[in-house]
C-alpha positions as a printed Julia matrix, in Angstrom:
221×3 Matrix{Float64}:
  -5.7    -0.34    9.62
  -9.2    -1.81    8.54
 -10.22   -4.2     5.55
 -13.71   -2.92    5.07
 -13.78    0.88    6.18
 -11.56    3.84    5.8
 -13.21    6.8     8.46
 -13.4     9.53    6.46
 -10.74   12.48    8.06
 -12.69   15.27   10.37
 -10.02   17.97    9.73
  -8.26   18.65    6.4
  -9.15   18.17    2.88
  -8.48   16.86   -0.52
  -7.95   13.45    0.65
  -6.79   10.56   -2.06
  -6.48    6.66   -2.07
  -2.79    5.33   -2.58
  -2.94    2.19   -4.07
  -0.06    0.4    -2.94
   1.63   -3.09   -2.72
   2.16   -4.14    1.09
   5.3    -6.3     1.93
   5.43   -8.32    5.17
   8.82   -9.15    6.23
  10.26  -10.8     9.25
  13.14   -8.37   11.25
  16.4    -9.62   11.8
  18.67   -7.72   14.11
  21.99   -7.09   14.94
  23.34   -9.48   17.5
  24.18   -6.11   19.55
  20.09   -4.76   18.73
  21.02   -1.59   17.41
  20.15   -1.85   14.2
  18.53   -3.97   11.24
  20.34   -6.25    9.58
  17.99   -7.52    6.95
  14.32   -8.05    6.17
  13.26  -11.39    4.74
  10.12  -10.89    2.68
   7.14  -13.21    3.36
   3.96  -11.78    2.11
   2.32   -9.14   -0.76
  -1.27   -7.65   -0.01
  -3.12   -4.88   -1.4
  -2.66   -1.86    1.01
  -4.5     1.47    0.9
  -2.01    4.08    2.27
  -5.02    6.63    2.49
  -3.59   10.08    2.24
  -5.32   13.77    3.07
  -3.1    16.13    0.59
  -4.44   19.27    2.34
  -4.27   19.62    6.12
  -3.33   23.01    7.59
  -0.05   23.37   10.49
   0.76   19.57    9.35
   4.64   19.39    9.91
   4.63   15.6     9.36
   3.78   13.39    6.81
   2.34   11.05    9.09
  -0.2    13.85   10.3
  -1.86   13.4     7.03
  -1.33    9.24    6.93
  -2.43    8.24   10.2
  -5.54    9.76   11.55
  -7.18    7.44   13.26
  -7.94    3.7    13.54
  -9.44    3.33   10.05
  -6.84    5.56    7.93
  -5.09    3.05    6.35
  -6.27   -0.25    4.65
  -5.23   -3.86    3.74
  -6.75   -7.08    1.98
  -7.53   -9.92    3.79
  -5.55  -12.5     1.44
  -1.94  -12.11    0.3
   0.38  -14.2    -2.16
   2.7   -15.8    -0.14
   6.64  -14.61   -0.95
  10.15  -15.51    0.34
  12.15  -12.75   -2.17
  11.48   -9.74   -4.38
  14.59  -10.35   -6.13
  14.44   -9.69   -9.91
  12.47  -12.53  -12.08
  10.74  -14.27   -8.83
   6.89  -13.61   -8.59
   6.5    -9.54   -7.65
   8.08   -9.54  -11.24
   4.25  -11.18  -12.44
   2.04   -8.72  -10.16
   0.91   -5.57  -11.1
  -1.56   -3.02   -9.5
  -4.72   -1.06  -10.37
  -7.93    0.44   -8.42
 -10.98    1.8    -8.89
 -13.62    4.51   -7.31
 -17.23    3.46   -7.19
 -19.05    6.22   -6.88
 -22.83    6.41   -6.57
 -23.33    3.5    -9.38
 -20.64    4.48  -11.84
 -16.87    2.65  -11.29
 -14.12    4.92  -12.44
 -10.27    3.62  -12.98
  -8.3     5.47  -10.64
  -5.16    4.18  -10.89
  -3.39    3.37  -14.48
  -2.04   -0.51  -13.81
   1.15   -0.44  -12.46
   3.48   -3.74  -13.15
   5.69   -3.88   -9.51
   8.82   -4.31  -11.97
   8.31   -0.7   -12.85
   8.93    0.55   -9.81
  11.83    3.4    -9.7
  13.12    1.27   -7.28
  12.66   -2.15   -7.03
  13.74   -5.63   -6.13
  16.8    -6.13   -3.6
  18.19   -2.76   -3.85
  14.62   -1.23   -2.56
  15.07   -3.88    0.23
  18.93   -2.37    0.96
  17.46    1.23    0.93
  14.54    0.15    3.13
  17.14   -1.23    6.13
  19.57    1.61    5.24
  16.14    4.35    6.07
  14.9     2.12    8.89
  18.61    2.57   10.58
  19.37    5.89    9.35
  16.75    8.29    8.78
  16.53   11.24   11.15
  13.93   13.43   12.83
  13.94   15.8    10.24
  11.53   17.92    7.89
   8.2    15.69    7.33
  10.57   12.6     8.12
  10.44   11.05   11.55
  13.14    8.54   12.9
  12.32    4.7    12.47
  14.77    2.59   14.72
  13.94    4.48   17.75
  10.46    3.31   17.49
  11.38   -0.3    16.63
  13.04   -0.09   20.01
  10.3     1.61   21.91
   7.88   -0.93   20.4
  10.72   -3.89   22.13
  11.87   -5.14   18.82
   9.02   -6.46   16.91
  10.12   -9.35   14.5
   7.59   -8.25   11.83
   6.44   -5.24   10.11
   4.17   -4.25    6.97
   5.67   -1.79    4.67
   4.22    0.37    1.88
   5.78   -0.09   -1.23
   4.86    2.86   -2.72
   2.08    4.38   -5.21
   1.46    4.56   -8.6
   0.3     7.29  -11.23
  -3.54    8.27  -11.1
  -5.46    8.15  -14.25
  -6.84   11.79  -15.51
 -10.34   11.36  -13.41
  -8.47    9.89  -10.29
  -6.38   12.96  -10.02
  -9.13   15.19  -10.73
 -11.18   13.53   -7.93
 -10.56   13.64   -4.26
 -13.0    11.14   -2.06
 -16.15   11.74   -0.33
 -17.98    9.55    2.12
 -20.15    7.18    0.43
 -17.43    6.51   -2.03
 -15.94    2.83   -2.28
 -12.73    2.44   -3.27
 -10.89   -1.29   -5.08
  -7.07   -1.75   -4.48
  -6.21   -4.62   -6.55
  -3.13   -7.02   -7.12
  -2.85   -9.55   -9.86
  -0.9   -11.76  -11.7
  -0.5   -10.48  -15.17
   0.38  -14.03  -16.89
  -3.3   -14.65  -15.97
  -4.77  -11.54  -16.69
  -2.4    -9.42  -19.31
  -5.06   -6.43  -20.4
  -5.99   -6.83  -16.65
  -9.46   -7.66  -14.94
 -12.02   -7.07  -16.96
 -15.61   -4.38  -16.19
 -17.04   -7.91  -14.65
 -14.67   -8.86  -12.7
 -14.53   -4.97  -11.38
 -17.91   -5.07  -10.98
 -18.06   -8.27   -9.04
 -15.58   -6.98   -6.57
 -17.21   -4.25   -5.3
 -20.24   -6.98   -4.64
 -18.05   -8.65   -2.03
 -18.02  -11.92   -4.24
 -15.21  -14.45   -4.31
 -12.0   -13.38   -6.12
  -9.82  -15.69   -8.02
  -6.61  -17.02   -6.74
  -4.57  -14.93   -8.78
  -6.28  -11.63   -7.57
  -5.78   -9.93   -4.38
  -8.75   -7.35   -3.76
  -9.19   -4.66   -1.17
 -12.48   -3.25   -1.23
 -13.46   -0.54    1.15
 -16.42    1.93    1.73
 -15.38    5.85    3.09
 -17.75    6.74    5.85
């Protein structure tokens, strides 16, 4: 996971930015350690879940997730949480990126409030623990606890809330070194037709972003 860089895959093809919201949490365990017992959010960052769609004899979803050292990306800054229970702040943030390519920036994501979510608030935290203690070693899904164990019972993780729906030119576009992609989180009360060509624009320049924005800017080489 980088902030600045995503190495652009050597095998496969087609490959796409997922814009995503990243949750931090802190683990709590069973007194007996063998399972979760709930995760306490803490923090919400812009996260690039970097995907290759196309990638022949891939059994795993993770084969086409984590390639490498800089598959996967995440911002810098975060907005500090302590819930994602319905009407607290994740109600307020919504999501968006962008594709700068050459010297034109093209919307790639259609903003995404975190509200609107299929599955949201504290019953996507239930369903997280209930995967993270139940899923199995099965089809493109891999088993979760065991490695929580293997890894001696980390009391943190990051987790990938999920991705939103492309706009017509992001799906019609897969990435190419050179491109630069945006992930973006902001509060809507501040921004409610969201950040305006400038304040794109700006972002790609490395310059400062406002408190209520977190950026993720990153450059496919």
């Amino acid at each position: 996971v980088t902030n600045a860089v995503i190495d652009f895959p050597t095998r496969g093809g087609n490959v796409q930015v997922e814009p995503e919201m990243g949750l931090y949490c802190d683990i709590v365990y069973t007194k007996e350690g063998d399972a979760v017992e709930r995760l306490v959010p803490r923090r919400i960052a812009a996260f690039n879940d970097c995907s290759i769609r196309q990638l022949d004899g891939s059994e795993k979803l993770s084969e086409k997730k984590n390639w490498g050292h800089g598959s996967k990306g995440i911002s810098l800054r975060s907005f500090r949480v302590n819930s994602i229970s319905k009407g607290s702040l994740v109600d307020r943030l919504s999501l968006v990126s962008y594709i700068k390519r050459g010297e034109k920036i093209h919307q790639y994501s259609v903003d995404a409030p975190a509200r609107n979510y299929l599955l949201f608030h504290d019953d996507l935290m239930d369903w997280i623990v209930k995967s993270i203690n139940t899923q199995i070693n099965t089809g493109k899904w891999e088993e979760i606890f065991s490695q929580l164990v293997k890894s001696d019972y980390p009391t943190s993780m990051w987790i990938a809330l999920g991705a939103g729906e492309y706009t017509p030119w992001g799906a019609a576009n897969y990435l190419k070194p050179g491109d630069e992609s945006l992930v973006m989180i902001y509060k809507e009360d501040a921004y409610p037709q969201g950040p305006d060509k400038d304040l794109v624009a700006s972002l790609f320049e490395e310059l400062d972003a406002p408190a209520d924005i977190i950026p993720l800017h990153q450059t496919f080489v």
